[in-house]
CSV table of C-alpha atoms (C1' of nucleotides) in Angstrom, one decimal:
chain,number,residue,atom,x,y,z
A,1,MET,CA,30.1,72.3,13.2
A,2,ARG,CA,31.6,75.7,13.6
A,3,VAL,CA,35.3,75.6,13.9
A,4,PRO,CA,36.7,79.1,14.1
A,5,MET,CA,39.5,79.7,11.6
A,6,ILE,CA,41.9,81.2,13.9
A,7,SER,CA,44.9,82.9,12.4
A,8,LYS,CA,47.4,85.4,13.7
A,9,ILE,CA,45.7,88.2,11.8
A,10,GLU,CA,42.0,87.5,11.8
A,11,GLU,CA,40.2,88.6,14.9
A,12,GLU,CA,37.7,86.0,16.0
A,13,VAL,CA,34.4,87.0,17.4
A,14,PHE,CA,32.9,85.0,20.2
A,15,THR,CA,29.4,85.1,21.6
A,16,PRO,CA,29.0,86.1,25.3
A,17,ARG,CA,28.4,82.5,26.1
A,18,GLN,CA,31.5,81.4,24.4
A,19,GLN,CA,33.4,84.1,26.1
A,20,ALA,CA,32.2,82.8,29.4
A,21,VAL,CA,33.6,79.4,28.4
A,22,LEU,CA,36.9,80.9,27.5
A,23,THR,CA,37.0,82.8,30.8
A,24,ALA,CA,36.5,79.5,32.6
A,25,ALA,CA,39.2,77.9,30.6
A,26,LEU,CA,41.6,80.8,31.3
A,27,ASP,CA,40.8,80.7,35.0
A,28,LEU,CA,41.5,77.0,35.1
A,29,LEU,CA,44.8,77.7,33.3
A,30,VAL,CA,45.8,80.3,35.8
A,31,GLU,CA,44.8,78.2,38.8
A,32,ASN,CA,45.8,74.7,37.8
A,33,GLY,CA,48.7,75.4,35.5
A,34,ASP,CA,48.3,73.1,32.6
A,35,GLY,CA,45.6,71.1,34.3
A,36,LEU,CA,43.2,72.1,31.6
A,37,THR,CA,41.0,69.2,30.9
A,38,MET,CA,37.9,69.3,28.7
A,39,THR,CA,35.8,67.9,31.5
A,40,ALA,CA,37.0,70.5,34.0
A,41,VAL,CA,36.2,73.4,31.5
A,42,ALA,CA,32.8,71.9,30.9
A,43,ARG,CA,32.1,71.6,34.5
A,44,ARG,CA,33.4,75.1,35.3
A,45,ALA,CA,31.5,76.7,32.5
A,46,SER,CA,28.4,74.6,33.1
A,47,CYS,CA,28.3,73.4,29.6
A,48,SER,CA,28.6,70.0,28.0
A,49,LYS,CA,31.7,68.6,26.5
A,50,GLU,CA,29.9,68.1,23.3
A,51,THR,CA,29.3,71.9,23.1
A,52,LEU,CA,33.0,72.5,23.6
A,53,TYR,CA,33.9,70.2,20.7
A,54,LYS,CA,31.2,71.7,18.5
A,55,TRP,CA,32.5,75.2,19.1
A,56,PHE,CA,36.2,74.7,19.3
A,57,GLY,CA,36.9,71.5,17.4
A,58,ASP,CA,39.2,69.9,19.8
A,59,ARG,CA,41.3,70.6,22.9
A,60,ASP,CA,43.9,72.5,20.9
A,61,GLY,CA,41.2,74.6,19.3
A,62,LEU,CA,39.9,75.5,22.7
A,63,LEU,CA,43.4,76.3,23.9
A,64,THR,CA,44.2,78.4,20.9
A,65,ALA,CA,40.9,80.3,21.2
A,66,THR,CA,41.5,81.0,24.8
A,67,VAL,CA,45.0,82.3,24.3
A,68,GLN,CA,44.0,84.3,21.2
A,69,TRP,CA,41.0,85.8,22.9
A,70,GLN,CA,42.9,86.7,26.0
A,71,ALA,CA,46.0,87.9,24.3
A,72,ALA,CA,44.1,90.2,22.1
A,73,LYS,CA,42.5,91.8,25.1
A,74,VAL,CA,45.9,93.3,26.0
A,75,ARG,CA,45.3,96.6,24.4
A,76,MET,CA,47.7,99.1,25.8
A,77,PRO,CA,46.8,102.7,25.9
A,78,GLN,CA,48.0,104.7,22.9
A,79,VAL,CA,50.4,107.4,23.5
A,80,ASN,CA,50.2,110.5,21.5
A,81,ARG,CA,53.0,111.1,19.1
A,82,SER,CA,51.9,114.6,18.2
A,83,SER,CA,54.2,116.7,20.2
A,84,LEU,CA,57.8,115.6,19.8
A,85,ASN,CA,59.9,117.5,22.2
A,86,ALA,CA,62.3,115.8,24.4
A,87,LYS,CA,60.0,115.7,27.4
A,88,ALA,CA,57.1,114.1,25.5
A,89,LEU,CA,59.4,111.5,23.9
A,90,ARG,CA,60.8,110.5,27.2
A,91,ALA,CA,57.3,110.3,28.6
A,92,SER,CA,56.2,108.0,25.8
A,93,VAL,CA,59.2,105.7,26.1
A,94,GLU,CA,58.6,105.6,29.8
A,95,GLN,CA,55.0,104.7,29.3
A,96,PHE,CA,56.0,101.9,26.9
A,97,ALA,CA,58.4,100.5,29.5
A,98,ARG,CA,55.7,100.7,32.1
A,99,ASP,CA,53.1,99.0,29.9
A,100,LEU,CA,55.5,96.3,28.9
A,101,LEU,CA,56.6,95.5,32.4
A,102,THR,CA,53.2,95.6,33.8
A,103,VAL,CA,51.8,93.2,31.3
A,104,LEU,CA,54.7,90.8,31.4
A,105,ILE,CA,54.7,90.3,35.2
A,106,GLY,CA,50.9,89.8,35.3
A,107,GLU,CA,49.6,86.4,36.3
A,108,ILE,CA,47.7,86.0,33.0
A,109,SER,CA,50.8,86.8,30.9
A,110,ILE,CA,52.8,84.3,32.9
A,111,THR,CA,50.2,81.7,32.4
A,112,LEU,CA,49.8,82.4,28.6
A,113,ASN,CA,53.5,82.4,28.1
A,114,ARG,CA,53.9,79.1,30.0
A,115,THR,CA,51.2,77.5,28.0
A,116,ALA,CA,52.7,78.7,24.8
A,117,VAL,CA,56.2,77.5,25.8
A,118,THR,CA,54.8,74.1,26.7
A,119,HIS,CA,53.0,74.0,23.4
A,120,ALA,CA,56.1,74.9,21.6
A,121,ALA,CA,57.8,72.0,23.2
A,122,GLN,CA,55.6,69.8,21.1
A,123,GLU,CA,56.5,71.1,17.7
A,124,LYS,CA,53.6,73.4,17.6
A,125,ASP,CA,54.3,77.1,17.4
A,126,SER,CA,50.9,78.5,16.9
A,127,LEU,CA,50.3,79.5,20.5
A,128,GLY,CA,53.8,80.9,20.7
A,129,ALA,CA,53.2,83.0,17.6
A,130,ILE,CA,50.0,84.3,19.0
A,131,VAL,CA,51.6,85.3,22.3
A,132,LEU,CA,54.6,86.9,20.6
A,133,GLU,CA,52.3,88.7,18.2
A,134,ASN,CA,50.1,90.2,20.9
A,135,GLY,CA,52.8,90.8,23.4
A,136,PRO,CA,56.3,91.9,22.4
A,137,MET,CA,55.5,92.4,18.7
A,138,ALA,CA,52.5,94.6,19.5
A,139,ILE,CA,54.7,96.8,21.6
A,140,ARG,CA,57.3,96.9,18.9
A,141,ARG,CA,54.9,97.9,16.2
A,142,ARG,CA,53.8,100.8,18.3
A,143,LEU,CA,57.2,101.8,19.7
A,144,LYS,CA,59.2,101.7,16.5
A,145,PRO,CA,57.5,104.7,14.7
A,146,ILE,CA,57.9,106.7,17.9
A,147,LEU,CA,61.6,105.9,18.0
A,148,GLU,CA,62.0,106.8,14.3
A,149,ALA,CA,60.1,110.0,14.8
A,150,GLY,CA,62.5,110.7,17.7
A,151,ARG,CA,65.4,110.1,15.4
A,152,ASP,CA,63.9,112.4,12.7
A,153,ALA,CA,63.6,115.1,15.4
A,154,ARG,CA,67.3,114.6,16.2
A,155,LEU,CA,66.4,113.5,19.7
A,156,LEU,CA,67.6,109.9,19.3
A,157,ARG,CA,70.5,108.3,17.5
A,158,PHE,CA,70.6,104.8,16.2
A,159,ASP,CA,71.2,102.9,13.0
A,160,SER,CA,68.6,100.2,13.2
A,161,SER,CA,65.2,100.9,14.9
A,162,GLU,CA,64.9,97.1,15.3
A,163,ASP,CA,68.1,96.9,17.4
A,164,ALA,CA,67.0,99.9,19.4
A,165,TYR,CA,63.7,98.3,20.2
A,166,ARG,CA,65.4,95.0,21.2
A,167,THR,CA,67.8,96.8,23.5
A,168,PHE,CA,64.9,98.6,25.0
A,169,PHE,CA,63.2,95.3,25.6
A,170,GLY,CA,66.3,93.9,27.3
A,171,LEU,CA,66.8,96.9,29.5
A,172,VAL,CA,63.2,96.8,30.6
A,173,VAL,CA,62.6,93.1,31.0
A,174,ARG,CA,66.1,92.0,32.0
A,175,ASP,CA,65.8,88.5,33.7
A,176,VAL,CA,62.4,89.2,35.2
A,177,GLN,CA,60.3,87.3,32.7
A,178,ILE,CA,62.4,84.1,32.5
A,179,ARG,CA,62.6,84.0,36.3
A,180,LEU,CA,58.9,84.3,36.7
A,181,LEU,CA,58.3,81.7,34.0
A,182,LEU,CA,60.6,79.3,35.8
A,183,GLY,CA,58.7,79.9,39.0
A,184,ASP,CA,61.6,81.6,40.9
A,185,LYS,CA,60.4,81.8,44.5
A,186,THR,CA,62.9,84.6,45.3
A,187,LEU,CA,61.0,86.9,43.0
A,188,THR,CA,57.4,87.3,44.2
A,189,GLN,CA,55.1,89.2,42.0
A,190,ILE,CA,54.3,91.6,44.8
A,191,ASN,CA,57.9,92.4,45.2
A,192,VAL,CA,58.3,93.0,41.5
A,193,GLU,CA,55.2,95.2,41.3
A,194,ALA,CA,56.5,97.4,44.1
A,195,ASN,CA,59.7,98.1,42.1
A,196,ILE,CA,58.0,98.6,38.7
A,197,GLU,CA,58.2,102.4,38.9
A,198,ALA,CA,61.9,102.5,39.9
A,199,ASP,CA,62.8,99.9,37.3
A,200,VAL,CA,60.9,101.8,34.6
A,201,GLN,CA,62.8,104.9,35.4
A,202,THR,CA,66.1,103.2,35.4
A,203,ALA,CA,65.4,101.4,32.1
A,204,THR,CA,64.3,104.7,30.5
A,205,ASP,CA,67.3,106.5,31.8
A,206,GLN,CA,69.6,103.8,30.4
A,207,PHE,CA,67.8,103.8,27.1
A,208,PHE,CA,68.3,107.5,26.6
A,209,ALA,CA,71.9,107.2,27.9
A,210,LEU,CA,72.5,104.8,25.0
A,211,TYR,CA,70.4,106.3,22.3
A,212,GLY,CA,69.7,109.9,23.3
A,213,ALA,CA,71.3,112.5,21.0
A,214,ASP,CA,71.9,114.7,24.0
A,215,LYS,CA,75.3,113.8,25.2
A,216,THR,CA,74.9,115.7,28.4
A,217,GLN,CA,72.2,113.3,29.6
B,1,MET,CA,65.7,51.0,46.1
B,2,ARG,CA,68.1,53.8,45.5
B,3,VAL,CA,66.4,57.1,45.2
B,4,PRO,CA,68.9,59.9,44.7
B,5,MET,CA,68.4,62.8,47.1
B,6,ILE,CA,68.7,65.5,44.6
B,7,SER,CA,68.9,69.0,45.8
B,8,LYS,CA,70.1,72.3,44.3
B,9,ILE,CA,73.3,72.1,46.2
B,10,GLU,CA,74.3,68.5,46.3
B,11,GLU,CA,76.0,67.2,43.3
B,12,GLU,CA,74.7,63.8,42.4
B,13,VAL,CA,77.1,61.2,41.0
B,14,PHE,CA,75.8,58.8,38.4
B,15,THR,CA,77.4,55.6,37.1
B,16,PRO,CA,78.3,55.5,33.4
B,17,ARG,CA,75.3,53.3,32.8
B,18,GLN,CA,73.0,55.7,34.5
B,19,GLN,CA,74.6,58.5,32.5
B,20,ALA,CA,73.8,56.6,29.3
B,21,VAL,CA,70.2,56.5,30.5
B,22,LEU,CA,70.2,60.2,31.2
B,23,THR,CA,71.7,60.9,27.8
B,24,ALA,CA,68.9,58.9,26.2
B,25,ALA,CA,66.3,60.8,28.2
B,26,LEU,CA,67.9,64.1,27.2
B,27,ASP,CA,68.0,63.1,23.6
B,28,LEU,CA,64.3,62.2,23.7
B,29,LEU,CA,63.5,65.5,25.3
B,30,VAL,CA,65.4,67.4,22.6
B,31,GLU,CA,63.8,65.4,19.8
B,32,ASN,CA,60.3,64.9,21.0
B,33,GLY,CA,59.8,67.9,23.1
B,34,ASP,CA,57.9,66.7,26.2
B,35,GLY,CA,57.3,63.3,24.7
B,36,LEU,CA,59.4,61.8,27.4
B,37,THR,CA,57.7,58.6,28.4
B,38,MET,CA,59.2,56.0,30.6
B,39,THR,CA,58.7,53.4,28.0
B,40,ALA,CA,60.5,55.5,25.4
B,41,VAL,CA,63.5,56.1,27.7
B,42,ALA,CA,63.7,52.4,28.5
B,43,ARG,CA,63.6,51.4,24.9
B,44,ARG,CA,66.1,54.1,23.8
B,45,ALA,CA,68.5,53.2,26.6
B,46,SER,CA,68.0,49.5,26.3
B,47,CYS,CA,67.0,49.1,29.9
B,48,SER,CA,63.9,48.0,31.7
B,49,LYS,CA,61.4,50.3,33.1
B,50,GLU,CA,61.9,48.6,36.4
B,51,THR,CA,65.4,49.7,36.5
B,52,LEU,CA,64.3,53.3,35.8
B,53,TYR,CA,62.0,53.2,38.7
B,54,LYS,CA,64.6,51.6,40.9
B,55,TRP,CA,67.2,54.3,40.1
B,56,PHE,CA,65.1,57.4,39.8
B,57,GLY,CA,62.0,56.7,41.9
B,58,ASP,CA,59.4,58.0,39.5
B,59,ARG,CA,59.1,60.0,36.3
B,60,ASP,CA,59.7,63.2,38.0
B,61,GLY,CA,62.9,61.9,39.6
B,62,LEU,CA,64.1,60.8,36.2
B,63,LEU,CA,63.3,64.3,34.8
B,64,THR,CA,65.0,66.0,37.7
B,65,ALA,CA,68.1,63.8,37.4
B,66,THR,CA,68.3,64.5,33.7
B,67,VAL,CA,68.0,68.3,34.1
B,68,GLN,CA,70.3,68.3,37.1
B,69,TRP,CA,73.0,66.3,35.4
B,70,GLN,CA,72.8,68.1,32.1
B,71,ALA,CA,72.6,71.6,33.6
B,72,ALA,CA,75.6,70.9,35.9
B,73,LYS,CA,77.6,70.0,32.8
B,74,VAL,CA,77.5,73.7,31.7
B,75,ARG,CA,80.8,74.6,33.1
B,76,MET,CA,81.9,77.8,31.5
B,77,PRO,CA,85.6,78.6,31.2
B,78,GLN,CA,86.9,80.6,34.1
B,79,VAL,CA,88.3,83.9,33.3
B,80,ASN,CA,91.3,85.2,35.1
B,81,ARG,CA,90.7,88.1,37.3
B,82,SER,CA,94.3,88.6,38.1
B,83,SER,CA,95.1,91.5,35.8
B,84,LEU,CA,92.6,94.2,36.2
B,85,ASN,CA,93.4,96.8,33.6
B,86,ALA,CA,90.6,98.2,31.4
B,87,LYS,CA,91.4,95.9,28.5
B,88,ALA,CA,91.3,92.7,30.6
B,89,LEU,CA,88.1,93.8,32.3
B,90,ARG,CA,86.5,94.4,28.9
B,91,ALA,CA,87.7,91.0,27.7
B,92,SER,CA,86.3,89.3,30.7
B,93,VAL,CA,82.9,90.9,30.4
B,94,GLU,CA,82.9,90.2,26.7
B,95,GLN,CA,83.6,86.6,27.4
B,96,PHE,CA,80.8,86.4,29.9
B,97,ALA,CA,78.4,87.8,27.3
B,98,ARG,CA,79.6,85.2,24.8
B,99,ASP,CA,79.3,82.3,27.2
B,100,LEU,CA,75.8,83.4,28.3
B,101,LEU,CA,74.5,83.9,24.8
B,102,THR,CA,76.1,80.7,23.5
B,103,VAL,CA,74.6,78.6,26.2
B,104,LEU,CA,71.1,80.2,26.1
B,105,ILE,CA,70.6,79.7,22.4
B,106,GLY,CA,71.7,76.1,22.4
B,107,GLU,CA,69.2,73.5,21.7
B,108,ILE,CA,69.8,71.8,25.0
B,109,SER,CA,69.3,75.0,26.9
B,110,ILE,CA,66.1,75.7,25.1
B,111,THR,CA,64.9,72.2,25.8
B,112,LEU,CA,65.8,72.3,29.5
B,113,ASN,CA,64.2,75.7,29.9
B,114,ARG,CA,61.1,74.6,28.2
B,115,THR,CA,60.9,71.5,30.3
B,116,ALA,CA,61.4,73.6,33.5
B,117,VAL,CA,58.8,76.1,32.4
B,118,THR,CA,56.3,73.4,31.7
B,119,HIS,CA,57.1,71.9,35.1
B,120,ALA,CA,56.6,75.3,36.8
B,121,ALA,CA,53.2,75.4,35.3
B,122,GLN,CA,52.3,72.5,37.6
B,123,GLU,CA,53.1,74.2,40.9
B,124,LYS,CA,56.5,72.5,40.9
B,125,ASP,CA,59.5,74.8,40.8
B,126,SER,CA,62.3,72.3,41.4
B,127,LEU,CA,63.3,72.1,37.8
B,128,GLY,CA,63.1,75.8,37.4
B,129,ALA,CA,65.3,76.3,40.4
B,130,ILE,CA,67.9,73.9,39.0
B,131,VAL,CA,67.9,75.6,35.6
B,132,LEU,CA,68.1,79.0,37.1
B,133,GLU,CA,70.8,77.9,39.5
B,134,ASN,CA,73.0,76.4,36.8
B,135,GLY,CA,72.3,79.0,34.2
B,136,PRO,CA,71.9,82.7,35.0
B,137,MET,CA,72.8,82.3,38.6
B,138,ALA,CA,76.0,80.5,37.8
B,139,ILE,CA,77.0,83.4,35.5
B,140,ARG,CA,76.0,85.9,38.1
B,141,ARG,CA,78.0,84.3,40.9
B,142,ARG,CA,81.1,84.5,38.7
B,143,LEU,CA,80.5,87.8,37.1
B,144,LYS,CA,79.6,89.8,40.2
B,145,PRO,CA,83.1,89.6,41.9
B,146,ILE,CA,84.6,90.7,38.6
B,147,LEU,CA,82.3,93.7,38.4
B,148,GLU,CA,83.1,94.6,42.0
B,149,ALA,CA,86.8,94.3,41.4
B,150,GLY,CA,86.3,96.6,38.4
B,151,ARG,CA,84.5,99.1,40.6
B,152,ASP,CA,87.3,98.8,43.2
B,153,ALA,CA,89.8,99.6,40.4
B,154,ARG,CA,87.7,102.6,39.4
B,155,LEU,CA,87.0,101.1,36.1
B,156,LEU,CA,83.3,100.7,36.7
B,157,ARG,CA,80.7,102.7,38.5
B,158,PHE,CA,77.4,101.4,39.9
B,159,ASP,CA,75.6,101.3,43.2
B,160,SER,CA,74.3,97.7,43.2
B,161,SER,CA,76.3,94.9,41.5
B,162,GLU,CA,73.0,93.0,41.4
B,163,ASP,CA,71.4,95.7,39.3
B,164,ALA,CA,74.5,95.9,37.1
B,165,TYR,CA,74.4,92.2,36.5
B,166,ARG,CA,70.7,92.2,35.6
B,167,THR,CA,71.2,95.0,33.2
B,168,PHE,CA,74.1,93.1,31.7
B,169,PHE,CA,71.8,90.1,31.3
B,170,GLY,CA,69.1,92.2,29.6
B,171,LEU,CA,71.6,93.8,27.2
B,172,VAL,CA,73.0,90.4,26.2
B,173,VAL,CA,69.8,88.3,26.1
B,174,ARG,CA,67.3,90.9,25.0
B,175,ASP,CA,64.3,89.1,23.5
B,176,VAL,CA,66.3,86.2,22.1
B,177,GLN,CA,65.5,83.6,24.8
B,178,ILE,CA,61.8,84.2,25.1
B,179,ARG,CA,61.4,84.1,21.3
B,180,LEU,CA,63.3,80.9,21.0
B,181,LEU,CA,61.3,79.4,23.9
B,182,LEU,CA,58.1,80.3,22.1
B,183,GLY,CA,59.3,78.7,18.9
B,184,ASP,CA,59.6,81.9,16.9
B,185,LYS,CA,60.1,80.8,13.4
B,186,THR,CA,61.6,84.1,12.2
B,187,LEU,CA,64.5,83.5,14.5
B,188,THR,CA,66.4,80.5,13.4
B,189,GLN,CA,69.2,79.2,15.6
B,190,ILE,CA,71.6,79.4,12.7
B,191,ASN,CA,70.7,83.0,12.1
B,192,VAL,CA,71.2,83.8,15.8
B,193,GLU,CA,74.5,82.0,15.9
B,194,ALA,CA,75.9,83.9,13.0
B,195,ASN,CA,75.2,87.2,14.9
B,196,ILE,CA,76.6,86.1,18.2
B,197,GLU,CA,79.8,87.9,17.9
B,198,ALA,CA,78.3,91.2,16.7
B,199,ASP,CA,75.7,91.0,19.5
B,200,VAL,CA,78.3,90.3,22.1
B,201,GLN,CA,80.3,93.3,21.0
B,202,THR,CA,77.3,95.6,21.0
B,203,ALA,CA,76.1,94.4,24.4
B,204,THR,CA,79.6,94.8,25.9
B,205,ASP,CA,79.9,98.3,24.4
B,206,GLN,CA,76.5,99.3,25.8
B,207,PHE,CA,77.3,97.8,29.2
B,208,PHE,CA,80.5,99.9,29.4
B,209,ALA,CA,78.7,102.9,28.1
B,210,LEU,CA,76.3,102.6,31.0
B,211,TYR,CA,78.7,101.5,33.8
B,212,GLY,CA,82.2,102.4,32.6
B,213,ALA,CA,83.9,105.0,34.7
B,214,ASP,CA,85.7,106.3,31.6
B,215,LYS,CA,83.3,108.9,30.2
B,216,THR,CA,85.2,109.2,26.9
B,217,GLN,CA,84.3,105.6,26.1
C,1,DA,C1',-0.2,73.7,21.4
C,2,DC,C1',3.5,71.9,18.9
C,3,DC,C1',8.1,71.4,16.9
C,4,DC,C1',12.8,71.3,17.0
C,5,DA,C1',17.4,73.4,17.3
C,6,DG,C1',20.6,74.1,20.6
C,7,DG,C1',22.5,72.9,24.7
C,8,DC,C1',23.1,70.3,29.3
C,9,DG,C1',24.5,66.3,31.8
C,10,DT,C1',26.2,61.9,31.8
C,11,DA,C1',27.6,57.5,30.5
C,12,DC,C1',30.7,55.4,27.6
C,13,DC,C1',34.9,54.1,24.6
C,14,DG,C1',39.7,53.8,23.3
C,15,DT,C1',44.1,54.9,24.2
C,16,DA,C1',48.3,56.4,26.2
C,17,DC,C1',51.0,56.2,29.9
C,18,DG,C1',52.7,55.8,34.8
C,19,DG,C1',53.8,52.2,37.6
C,20,DT,C1',54.3,47.0,39.0
C,21,DA,C1',55.2,42.0,38.5
C,22,DC,C1',57.7,38.3,36.9
C,23,DG,C1',60.4,35.1,34.2
C,24,DG,C1',64.7,34.8,31.9
C,25,DT,C1',69.6,36.3,31.4
C,26,DT,C1',74.0,38.2,32.4
C,27,DC,C1',77.4,39.7,35.6
C,28,DT,C1',80.1,39.2,40.1
C,29,DG,C1',82.2,37.4,44.1
C,30,DC,C1',83.7,33.3,46.3
D,1,DG,C1',81.2,26.3,38.9
D,2,DC,C1',77.7,28.2,41.8
D,3,DA,C1',74.7,31.3,44.4
D,4,DG,C1',72.8,35.6,44.4
D,5,DA,C1',72.3,40.2,42.8
D,6,DA,C1',71.4,43.2,39.1
D,7,DC,C1',69.2,43.8,35.1
D,8,DC,C1',66.5,43.1,30.6
D,9,DG,C1',62.2,42.5,28.2
D,10,DT,C1',57.6,42.2,28.3
D,11,DA,C1',53.2,41.5,29.9
D,12,DC,C1',50.0,43.5,32.8
D,13,DC,C1',47.0,46.9,35.7
D,14,DG,C1',44.7,51.2,36.9
D,15,DT,C1',43.7,55.6,35.8
D,16,DA,C1',43.2,59.9,33.5
D,17,DC,C1',41.7,62.1,29.8
D,18,DG,C1',40.4,63.1,24.8
D,19,DG,C1',36.6,62.4,22.2
D,20,DT,C1',31.7,60.5,21.1
D,21,DA,C1',26.8,59.1,21.8
D,22,DC,C1',22.5,59.7,23.7
D,23,DG,C1',18.6,61.1,26.5
D,24,DC,C1',16.4,65.0,28.5
D,25,DC,C1',15.2,69.9,28.9
D,26,DT,C1',14.3,74.6,27.4
D,27,DG,C1',13.1,78.4,24.7
D,28,DG,C1',11.8,80.6,20.5
D,29,DG,C1',9.2,80.4,16.3
D,30,DT,C1',4.8,79.1,13.9
DNA sequence: ACCCAGGCGTACCGTACGGTACGGTTCTGC
DNA sequence: GCAGAACCGTACCGTACGGTACGCCTGGGT
């Protein structure tokens, strides 16, 4: 009985067949919300329930594997931190904002976050940890050094890079994520997508207005 | 059979006994996460399941009534918008930030939001709408006129009060809410509470830095 | 040609829970 | 005091779903 030892750090490897199963599970999650039953996954993936239990242990294991596998797929493009003039820094920050917003409003992200929140409502934080780790925290890990490089180059000013990052997050995400998670009908994904670019520009402008060293900004 | 017609607008009135039942339901929600079973509520409230169904129709009705009733309880203190000098405006905005943050990090808010998100994962948005309506939207409705009054008094500058409000929301909430919803262990409620005042000050400073008409701010 | 591990499909079991029925009890109006 | 309504407690039903068992098939190794 192969029960994957899934942790936040270890990257689990799945066979193509297993990935097909996980894809089916994710599709069901996206379609049916939490209507993820073992029977449904088995039928969708054309496999037997017994196989599911052999591979993933139990329902929670399947859920965890699905979230883990999908969340890890979110690999945002690296930005070069070689050149550090003002223009390049701005472009980098802007790109981070775009990446963050694009991911967060995606249907898959919404589904994974909803699943993790639901999970967290049952005294289980494993899914939440995975989602956090692969979403906001991944962005943070990559943005922080850039911010600090910007500070070293006297292009940015802040005391705590942690605070700077979190303000950046707030400026970019605002109330979009929570509203999407809550199913706000007045905020269609299409509408949000159309405004991404403008929102990214605004957020970046505001971030530099707050943390840019150049006061004439 | 009395099935309350609950809508976003209509305020439902509950008898004291019914409120005791709703309190029991909320307590169970907070304690057990989503472990809200009709049997558990009946036992906790010392009432019969039949009564629950008579009063609330079905499980969803009970859930809706609980969220509705509890969310409507969040009545934040009104701020006076009579005097509109810079100092009073700043105090008002600051108070809004404090109210918003205090509510959002509360255990009840977390529970209600989690419940609504879970609900939204099942193609039902009624709870989400209620939570949004009584949380962020309630703040927005009250903050917007103040912002606009501030603009009229040439103390603030912005094109869209909607955008200004949403930026305010982002600056105040940042990633706190989503992390709490996901059960982030590195963010204890106690820790957050201790930093409320500092965060409120920072967010208010930043808001005025972005939207204040006084450039020497 | 044969074996057998791995996997499919399905039937099955136990349980939890939403919802209903009903007898007994307390409260209320007359 | 009495009739009726409201309500409590509990037993009960049906179903959905997590988890298991088992028979059959297939494909690769010898």
